[in-house]
Amino acid sequence: MSTIIVRTPVTAGLGELFSTHGLSKKVVMLFDENTRKLYGDELLKTLTDQGFQWKELVVPAREASKSFSTAYRLYGRMIEADVDRSWNMLAVGGGVVGDLGGFIAASYYRGIPVIQLPTTLLAMTDSSIGGKVAINHPLGKNMIGFFHLPKLVLIDPSYLKTLPEREIYAGMAEVIKYGFIADEAFLSFLDLNFKAITELQEPWLTEAVKKSAFIKDDVVTKDFRETSGLRATLNFGHTFAHGLEKLAEYRYLRHGEAVTIGMVCALFLSHNLEYLDRASLERGLSILKKFRFPKGVLKLRFLDIESELLLENMFSDKKKLDKKLRFVLLKTLGEAFLLEENVDNKPVLKAIDDARIFFSGKRLH
Ligand SMILES: NC(=O)c1ccc[n+]([C@@H]2O[C@H](COP(=O)([O-])OP(=O)(O)OC[C@H]3O[C@@H](n4cnc5c(N)ncnc54)[C@H](O)[C@@H]3O)[C@@H](O)[C@H]2O)c1
Ligand SMILES: [Zn+2]
């Protein structure tokens, strides 16, 4: 749906690429403090060399930047700098910068084009693709936003060299998710090359990024506004994850870490409700066993949490319909579906308990 380009360096021939896509060579560059420091000078020089006109905006590198007050301040900076509808927004960073940049682009002058240049594994494989852009409200995460598809998604996996290991694993959770929900062969590839990918070795890294980005784009193309249930399968593991993130105050657990735990719960739930066979469950778990968490995080943010408390917090999932929890389950490895009927609390609690046993390293039943 968007033009996605995966290569190193992705900025070579950018001017021409812009022309081909009917974009002017005028860009507002949005960075966070980290991406500005790491990649700003080099990127701005490339733009100048290629005849671009640019202005730059920098926000603090934290989730709190996805706020209305930040957006409001940046609108002001853009108006003062005479940025009009002929300009584009280019967001350079992780999901925070991508979501904020997309939000501003969707609303400024009733909408200007956004180009995403993701620099985290999560952003390259998930948040920069699909056009969901949002800011947070004190009453809920991602509550205010738009569907605003990027004109271009420029992915250069070499940017990941500076990304902390914790962020690599967090992004890898979404990558594995694509294997689980859509592509068994890809899941096997990820299983086989897990170490190489998380160590950022080529060509495995680029292959994993490319395939993930294209699976997400394909799902979004087929179900843009989440009407058929297909786009909802991207939320595999996420009903559990949202509860965990909420309990961790959206601070002490990375989204991807919550998704890793959530996928273990969802695998157990799929098996316990008799959709997924035992061998597939075991194989899925053996892949998720490879994920690492910083010391203490798993214990404090999951193992020590009462299953009932987690279940309660899952109900605040913004994707709930009435008082019903929506679960994405697996039929087989590589095929997910959105469960339409209501699930009793009992099997959900059992799945959480099973996941706790799995992560505490004890033998399964
Ligand atoms: N729009 C969507 O469809 C969608 C999907 C998933 C997540 N999200 C959103 O994405 C956000 C999370 O994104 P994220 O995980 O990328 O977090 P993030 O943007 O906070 O980035 C994580 C950290 O890595 C730093 N960083 C970024 N690139 C770097 C690099 N190359 N080298 C070193 N450090 C780098 C950032 O400065 C930040 O400190 C959340 O707000 C979430 O709601 C949106
Ligand atoms: Zn996610």
Short mmCIF file of C-alpha atoms and ligand atoms in Angstrom, two decimals:
data_model
loop_
_atom_site.label_atom_id
_atom_site.label_comp_id
_atom_site.label_asym_id
_atom_site.label_seq_id
_atom_site.Cartn_x
_atom_site.Cartn_y
_atom_site.Cartn_z
CA MET A 1 0.00 0.00 0.00
CA SER A 2 2.90 2.28 0.76
CA THR A 3 6.10 2.07 -1.21
CA ILE A 4 8.52 0.22 1.03
CA ILE A 5 12.19 0.30 0.23
CA VAL A 6 14.65 -1.89 2.11
CA ARG A 7 18.32 -1.31 1.34
CA THR A 8 21.62 0.11 2.59
CA PRO A 9 22.10 3.01 2.23
CA VAL A 10 18.45 3.80 1.80
CA THR A 11 19.05 7.50 1.17
CA ALA A 12 21.00 7.00 -2.06
CA GLY A 13 19.02 8.55 -4.90
CA LEU A 14 16.45 10.02 -2.51
CA GLY A 15 15.81 13.08 -4.68
CA GLU A 16 14.86 10.93 -7.63
CA LEU A 17 12.68 8.73 -5.44
CA PHE A 18 10.81 11.77 -4.21
CA SER A 19 10.23 13.00 -7.76
CA THR A 20 8.98 9.58 -8.89
CA HIS A 21 6.43 9.67 -6.09
CA GLY A 22 5.31 13.21 -6.78
CA LEU A 23 6.85 14.56 -3.58
CA SER A 24 8.46 17.98 -3.36
CA LYS A 25 12.06 18.24 -2.18
CA LYS A 26 11.01 20.11 0.94
CA VAL A 27 11.07 18.17 4.17
CA VAL A 28 10.49 18.76 7.84
CA MET A 29 12.84 16.30 9.54
CA LEU A 30 11.57 15.00 12.86
CA PHE A 31 14.11 13.30 15.14
CA ASP A 32 14.27 12.32 18.76
CA GLU A 33 17.39 13.33 20.67
CA ASN A 34 19.05 9.98 20.06
CA THR A 35 18.39 9.69 16.35
CA ARG A 36 19.39 13.35 15.90
CA LYS A 37 22.71 12.72 17.60
CA LEU A 38 23.41 9.43 15.86
CA TYR A 39 22.17 10.06 12.33
CA GLY A 40 21.12 13.70 12.04
CA ASP A 41 24.28 15.31 10.63
CA GLU A 42 24.79 12.60 8.06
CA LEU A 43 21.15 12.65 6.93
CA LEU A 44 20.89 16.42 6.72
CA LYS A 45 24.11 16.53 4.69
CA THR A 46 22.72 13.93 2.29
CA LEU A 47 19.57 16.02 1.88
CA THR A 48 21.56 19.18 1.22
CA ASP A 49 23.77 17.33 -1.29
CA GLN A 50 20.70 16.11 -3.12
CA GLY A 51 19.19 19.58 -3.39
CA PHE A 52 16.56 19.30 -0.66
CA GLN A 53 15.27 22.18 1.40
CA TRP A 54 14.87 21.03 5.04
CA LYS A 55 13.96 22.13 8.53
CA GLU A 56 14.55 20.05 11.62
CA LEU A 57 12.57 19.36 14.76
CA VAL A 58 13.84 17.36 17.73
CA VAL A 59 11.80 15.86 20.59
CA PRO A 60 12.91 14.07 23.77
CA ALA A 61 13.42 10.32 23.30
CA ARG A 62 10.52 9.08 25.35
CA GLU A 63 6.93 7.89 25.06
CA ALA A 64 5.76 11.16 26.66
CA SER A 65 6.68 12.96 23.41
CA LYS A 66 3.62 11.36 21.82
CA SER A 67 1.48 14.03 23.42
CA PHE A 68 -0.82 16.79 22.34
CA SER A 69 1.37 19.41 24.02
CA THR A 70 4.40 18.30 21.98
CA ALA A 71 2.38 18.22 18.75
CA TYR A 72 0.97 21.68 19.52
CA ARG A 73 4.44 23.09 20.11
CA LEU A 74 5.72 21.60 16.86
CA TYR A 75 2.76 22.98 14.86
CA GLY A 76 3.87 26.39 16.10
CA ARG A 77 7.46 25.85 15.02
CA MET A 78 6.29 24.78 11.57
CA ILE A 79 3.96 27.74 11.12
CA GLU A 80 6.73 30.12 12.17
CA ALA A 81 9.07 28.48 9.65
CA ASP A 82 6.53 28.99 6.82
CA VAL A 83 5.99 25.31 6.28
CA ASP A 84 2.92 24.97 4.07
CA ARG A 85 1.09 22.19 2.24
CA SER A 86 3.89 21.83 -0.29
CA TRP A 87 6.15 20.34 2.39
CA ASN A 88 6.58 16.75 3.57
CA MET A 89 7.24 15.30 6.99
CA LEU A 90 10.10 12.83 7.32
CA ALA A 91 10.15 10.98 10.65
CA VAL A 92 13.52 9.53 11.67
CA GLY A 93 13.30 7.25 14.69
CA GLY A 94 11.41 4.54 16.47
CA GLY A 95 7.66 4.20 16.88
CA VAL A 96 7.47 7.29 19.06
CA VAL A 97 8.83 9.62 16.39
CA GLY A 98 6.97 7.76 13.64
CA ASP A 99 3.61 8.00 15.39
CA LEU A 100 4.11 11.64 16.40
CA GLY A 101 5.42 12.64 12.96
CA GLY A 102 2.55 10.84 11.28
CA PHE A 103 0.04 12.49 13.59
CA ILE A 104 1.39 15.95 12.86
CA ALA A 105 1.53 15.23 9.13
CA ALA A 106 -2.07 13.97 9.12
CA SER A 107 -3.35 17.13 10.75
CA TYR A 108 -1.06 19.98 9.67
CA TYR A 109 -2.64 22.04 6.86
CA ARG A 110 -5.33 19.35 6.71
CA GLY A 111 -2.65 16.83 5.89
CA ILE A 112 0.78 16.74 4.32
CA PRO A 113 2.60 13.60 3.12
CA VAL A 114 4.62 11.61 5.63
CA ILE A 115 7.72 9.60 4.85
CA GLN A 116 8.88 7.15 7.47
CA LEU A 117 12.54 6.38 8.11
CA PRO A 118 12.35 3.86 10.96
CA THR A 119 15.46 3.26 13.07
CA THR A 120 14.32 0.60 15.56
CA LEU A 121 13.56 -3.02 14.70
CA LEU A 122 10.01 -2.51 15.94
CA ALA A 123 9.52 0.54 13.75
CA MET A 124 11.06 -1.12 10.67
CA THR A 125 8.82 -4.14 10.92
CA ASP A 126 5.68 -2.77 12.49
CA SER A 127 4.93 0.81 13.51
CA SER A 128 6.14 2.60 10.35
CA ILE A 129 3.89 0.45 8.16
CA GLY A 130 0.12 0.54 7.91
CA GLY A 131 -0.71 4.19 8.47
CA LYS A 132 -1.92 4.11 12.07
CA VAL A 133 -0.62 7.29 13.67
CA ALA A 134 -1.48 8.54 17.11
CA ILE A 135 -0.64 10.45 20.23
CA ASN A 136 -1.47 9.40 23.78
CA HIS A 137 -4.12 10.90 26.02
CA PRO A 138 -3.74 10.84 29.81
CA LEU A 139 -6.73 8.46 29.81
CA GLY A 140 -5.31 6.04 27.28
CA LYS A 141 -2.45 5.18 24.97
CA ASN A 142 -2.80 5.93 21.23
CA MET A 143 -6.30 7.31 21.82
CA ILE A 144 -6.13 10.27 19.43
CA GLY A 145 -5.06 9.62 15.90
CA PHE A 146 -5.59 9.00 12.23
CA PHE A 147 -5.14 6.52 9.46
CA HIS A 148 -2.48 8.33 7.42
CA LEU A 149 -0.46 6.06 5.17
CA PRO A 150 3.17 6.98 4.58
CA LYS A 151 4.02 7.76 0.96
CA LEU A 152 7.35 6.04 1.42
CA VAL A 153 8.84 3.79 4.07
CA LEU A 154 12.62 3.93 3.88
CA ILE A 155 14.17 1.00 5.71
CA ASP A 156 17.90 0.65 6.24
CA PRO A 157 18.70 -2.22 8.63
CA SER A 158 22.24 -0.89 9.16
CA TYR A 159 20.75 1.75 11.48
CA LEU A 160 20.14 -1.04 13.96
CA LYS A 161 23.87 -1.30 14.75
CA THR A 162 23.50 1.34 17.44
CA LEU A 163 20.27 0.00 18.91
CA PRO A 164 20.53 -1.48 22.45
CA GLU A 165 20.08 -5.26 22.70
CA ARG A 166 16.90 -4.89 24.72
CA GLU A 167 15.28 -2.99 21.84
CA ILE A 168 16.44 -5.64 19.35
CA TYR A 169 14.67 -8.37 21.30
CA ALA A 170 11.59 -6.19 21.70
CA GLY A 171 11.41 -5.73 17.93
CA MET A 172 12.16 -9.40 17.33
CA ALA A 173 8.94 -10.27 19.15
CA GLU A 174 6.89 -8.66 16.38
CA VAL A 175 9.07 -10.34 13.73
CA ILE A 176 8.39 -13.78 15.23
CA LYS A 177 4.73 -12.82 15.49
CA TYR A 178 4.52 -12.55 11.68
CA GLY A 179 5.84 -16.10 11.40
CA PHE A 180 3.23 -17.35 13.86
CA ILE A 181 0.26 -15.63 12.26
CA ALA A 182 1.05 -15.76 8.58
CA ASP A 183 3.94 -17.85 7.37
CA GLU A 184 5.21 -21.17 8.68
CA ALA A 185 8.24 -21.19 6.37
CA PHE A 186 9.24 -17.76 7.66
CA LEU A 187 8.84 -19.03 11.23
CA SER A 188 11.25 -21.88 10.48
CA PHE A 189 13.69 -19.42 8.94
CA LEU A 190 13.51 -17.26 12.07
CA ASP A 191 13.89 -20.28 14.33
CA LEU A 192 16.95 -21.47 12.44
CA ASN A 193 18.59 -18.04 12.22
CA PHE A 194 17.44 -16.48 15.48
CA LYS A 195 20.98 -15.90 16.76
CA ALA A 196 22.27 -14.45 13.49
CA ILE A 197 19.35 -12.06 13.24
CA THR A 198 19.55 -10.82 16.82
CA GLU A 199 23.29 -10.35 16.31
CA LEU A 200 22.39 -8.27 13.24
CA GLN A 201 24.22 -10.52 10.80
CA GLU A 202 23.56 -10.15 7.10
CA PRO A 203 21.90 -11.31 4.94
CA TRP A 204 19.61 -12.82 7.61
CA LEU A 205 18.77 -9.49 9.25
CA THR A 206 17.66 -7.79 6.04
CA GLU A 207 15.73 -10.89 4.99
CA ALA A 208 13.85 -10.94 8.32
CA VAL A 209 13.12 -7.21 8.20
CA LYS A 210 12.00 -7.29 4.58
CA LYS A 211 9.70 -10.27 5.01
CA SER A 212 8.12 -8.82 8.18
CA ALA A 213 7.52 -5.44 6.57
CA PHE A 214 5.90 -7.07 3.57
CA ILE A 215 3.68 -9.35 5.64
CA LYS A 216 2.43 -6.35 7.62
CA ASP A 217 1.88 -4.33 4.44
CA ASP A 218 0.01 -7.23 2.84
CA VAL A 219 -2.32 -7.68 5.83
CA VAL A 220 -2.98 -3.94 6.00
CA THR A 221 -3.69 -3.77 2.26
CA LYS A 222 -6.30 -6.49 2.56
CA ASP A 223 -8.01 -5.06 5.66
CA PHE A 224 -7.04 -1.41 6.05
CA ARG A 225 -9.69 -0.37 8.54
CA GLU A 226 -9.75 -3.59 10.48
CA THR A 227 -13.18 -4.69 9.31
CA SER A 228 -12.68 -8.33 8.26
CA GLY A 229 -10.73 -9.56 11.30
CA LEU A 230 -7.54 -10.04 9.26
CA ARG A 231 -5.75 -6.91 10.51
CA ALA A 232 -6.77 -7.89 14.01
CA THR A 233 -4.58 -11.01 13.72
CA LEU A 234 -1.61 -8.65 13.99
CA ASN A 235 -2.65 -8.48 17.64
CA PHE A 236 -1.60 -12.07 18.34
CA GLY A 237 -0.41 -12.09 21.97
CA HIS A 238 -1.45 -8.46 22.39
CA THR A 239 -4.56 -8.91 24.56
CA PHE A 240 -2.32 -10.37 27.27
CA ALA A 241 0.46 -7.90 26.45
CA HIS A 242 -1.74 -4.84 26.96
CA GLY A 243 -2.62 -6.02 30.47
CA LEU A 244 1.06 -6.52 31.28
CA GLU A 245 2.06 -3.15 29.86
CA LYS A 246 -0.65 -1.42 31.81
CA LEU A 247 0.49 -3.07 35.04
CA ALA A 248 4.05 -1.99 34.20
CA GLU A 249 2.77 1.58 33.75
CA TYR A 250 3.98 1.53 30.12
CA ARG A 251 7.46 2.09 31.48
CA TYR A 252 9.08 -0.95 32.98
CA LEU A 253 8.33 -3.41 30.22
CA ARG A 254 9.02 -2.82 26.54
CA HIS A 255 6.01 -3.45 24.30
CA GLY A 256 7.82 -6.30 22.56
CA GLU A 257 8.67 -7.94 25.89
CA ALA A 258 5.00 -7.88 26.83
CA VAL A 259 4.17 -9.34 23.41
CA THR A 260 6.69 -12.18 23.91
CA ILE A 261 4.99 -13.14 27.17
CA GLY A 262 1.59 -12.57 25.57
CA MET A 263 2.41 -14.91 22.70
CA VAL A 264 3.33 -17.68 25.15
CA CYS A 265 -0.05 -17.18 26.85
CA ALA A 266 -1.82 -17.12 23.48
CA LEU A 267 -0.10 -20.35 22.38
CA PHE A 268 -1.29 -22.07 25.55
CA LEU A 269 -4.80 -20.66 25.12
CA SER A 270 -4.88 -21.88 21.50
CA HIS A 271 -3.88 -25.35 22.69
CA ASN A 272 -6.13 -25.45 25.75
CA LEU A 273 -9.16 -24.50 23.63
CA GLU A 274 -8.21 -27.33 21.28
CA TYR A 275 -7.33 -25.32 18.21
CA LEU A 276 -3.57 -25.96 18.24
CA ASP A 277 -2.06 -29.42 18.60
CA ARG A 278 0.50 -30.36 21.22
CA ALA A 279 3.45 -30.66 18.82
CA SER A 280 2.83 -27.16 17.42
CA LEU A 281 2.52 -25.75 20.93
CA GLU A 282 5.85 -27.28 21.91
CA ARG A 283 7.53 -26.03 18.77
CA GLY A 284 6.15 -22.51 19.24
CA LEU A 285 7.33 -22.47 22.84
CA SER A 286 10.81 -23.66 21.88
CA ILE A 287 11.14 -20.59 19.64
CA LEU A 288 9.89 -18.18 22.30
CA LYS A 289 12.32 -19.73 24.78
CA LYS A 290 15.10 -17.94 22.89
CA PHE A 291 14.00 -14.48 24.01
CA ARG A 292 15.98 -12.69 26.71
CA PHE A 293 14.77 -10.24 29.29
CA PRO A 294 16.84 -7.86 31.41
CA LYS A 295 17.53 -9.22 34.87
CA GLY A 296 14.56 -9.07 37.19
CA VAL A 297 12.10 -7.84 34.57
CA LEU A 298 10.39 -11.16 33.93
CA LYS A 299 10.02 -11.90 37.64
CA LEU A 300 8.74 -8.51 38.66
CA ARG A 301 6.57 -7.79 35.65
CA PHE A 302 5.10 -11.24 35.07
CA LEU A 303 6.04 -14.14 37.35
CA ASP A 304 5.10 -12.26 40.53
CA ILE A 305 1.79 -11.01 39.13
CA GLU A 306 -1.42 -12.79 40.12
CA SER A 307 -3.23 -14.20 37.11
CA GLU A 308 -6.53 -12.61 38.21
CA LEU A 309 -4.90 -9.19 38.40
CA LEU A 310 -3.50 -9.57 34.90
CA LEU A 311 -6.88 -10.66 33.58
CA GLU A 312 -8.54 -7.62 35.15
CA ASN A 313 -6.04 -5.33 33.47
CA MET A 314 -6.52 -6.98 30.12
CA PHE A 315 -10.09 -5.71 30.10
CA SER A 316 -8.91 -2.16 29.59
CA ASP A 317 -7.60 -3.25 26.19
CA LYS A 318 -8.86 -0.54 23.88
CA LYS A 319 -9.75 -3.18 21.31
CA LYS A 320 -12.40 -4.70 23.57
CA LEU A 321 -15.92 -4.86 22.23
CA ASP A 322 -18.34 -4.35 25.09
CA LYS A 323 -17.10 -6.43 27.96
CA LYS A 324 -15.72 -9.19 25.86
CA LEU A 325 -12.03 -9.87 25.47
CA ARG A 326 -10.89 -10.48 21.93
CA PHE A 327 -8.29 -13.15 21.39
CA VAL A 328 -6.25 -13.99 18.35
CA LEU A 329 -5.49 -17.69 18.36
CA LEU A 330 -3.51 -20.08 16.19
CA LYS A 331 -4.97 -22.97 14.24
CA THR A 332 -1.55 -24.07 13.17
CA LEU A 333 1.85 -22.43 13.17
CA GLY A 334 1.49 -19.86 10.39
CA GLU A 335 -2.27 -19.42 10.59
CA ALA A 336 -4.11 -17.17 13.02
CA PHE A 337 -7.74 -16.23 13.45
CA LEU A 338 -9.76 -13.83 15.55
CA LEU A 339 -11.92 -15.79 17.97
CA GLU A 340 -15.42 -14.39 17.71
CA GLU A 341 -17.07 -16.11 20.62
CA ASN A 342 -16.60 -15.14 24.21
CA VAL A 343 -14.03 -17.06 26.23
CA ASP A 344 -14.64 -17.94 29.87
CA ASN A 345 -12.16 -16.57 32.35
CA LYS A 346 -11.10 -20.05 33.36
CA PRO A 347 -9.11 -21.10 30.27
CA VAL A 348 -7.59 -17.62 30.09
CA LEU A 349 -6.37 -17.86 33.68
CA LYS A 350 -5.09 -21.36 32.97
CA ALA A 351 -3.13 -20.08 29.95
CA ILE A 352 -1.51 -17.41 32.13
CA ASP A 353 -0.63 -20.00 34.75
CA ASP A 354 0.83 -22.28 32.07
CA ALA A 355 2.93 -19.41 30.76
CA ARG A 356 4.17 -18.68 34.27
CA ILE A 357 5.28 -22.29 34.67
CA PHE A 358 6.96 -22.14 31.26
CA PHE A 359 8.94 -19.00 32.11
CA SER A 360 9.92 -20.13 35.56
CA GLY A 361 11.73 -22.98 33.85
CA LYS A 362 9.75 -25.75 35.50
CA ARG A 363 8.63 -28.78 33.57
CA LEU A 364 5.33 -28.47 31.72
CA HIS A 365 2.56 -30.45 33.44
N1 LIG B 1 1.57 2.92 14.57
C1 LIG B 1 1.61 1.64 14.80
O1 LIG B 1 1.05 0.83 14.05
C2 LIG B 1 2.39 1.15 15.97
C3 LIG B 1 2.66 -0.22 16.11
C4 LIG B 1 3.44 -0.63 17.18
C5 LIG B 1 3.93 0.30 18.09
N2 LIG B 1 3.64 1.63 17.92
C6 LIG B 1 4.16 2.64 18.85
O2 LIG B 1 5.58 2.62 18.77
C7 LIG B 1 6.12 3.13 19.98
C8 LIG B 1 7.31 2.29 20.38
O3 LIG B 1 8.26 2.34 19.37
P1 LIG B 1 9.77 1.86 19.60
O4 LIG B 1 9.76 0.55 20.28
O5 LIG B 1 10.48 1.99 18.30
O6 LIG B 1 10.30 2.88 20.70
P2 LIG B 1 11.02 4.30 20.66
O7 LIG B 1 10.62 5.11 19.52
O8 LIG B 1 10.83 4.87 22.02
O9 LIG B 1 12.55 3.90 20.50
C9 LIG B 1 13.21 3.17 21.52
C10 LIG B 1 14.53 3.84 21.91
O10 LIG B 1 15.51 3.60 20.92
C11 LIG B 1 16.13 4.83 20.55
N3 LIG B 1 16.59 4.66 19.17
C12 LIG B 1 15.85 4.70 18.04
N4 LIG B 1 16.59 4.33 16.98
C13 LIG B 1 17.83 4.07 17.44
C14 LIG B 1 19.04 3.63 16.83
N5 LIG B 1 19.10 3.32 15.53
N6 LIG B 1 20.12 3.48 17.62
C15 LIG B 1 20.06 3.71 18.97
N7 LIG B 1 18.95 4.11 19.60
C16 LIG B 1 17.84 4.28 18.83
C17 LIG B 1 15.08 5.85 20.76
O11 LIG B 1 15.64 7.14 20.89
C18 LIG B 1 14.44 5.35 22.05
O12 LIG B 1 15.22 5.74 23.15
C19 LIG B 1 4.99 3.15 20.98
O13 LIG B 1 4.58 4.46 21.21
C20 LIG B 1 3.88 2.35 20.29
O14 LIG B 1 2.59 2.81 20.65
C21 LIG B 1 2.89 2.05 16.88
ZN ZN B 2 2.79 -4.85 18.86
#
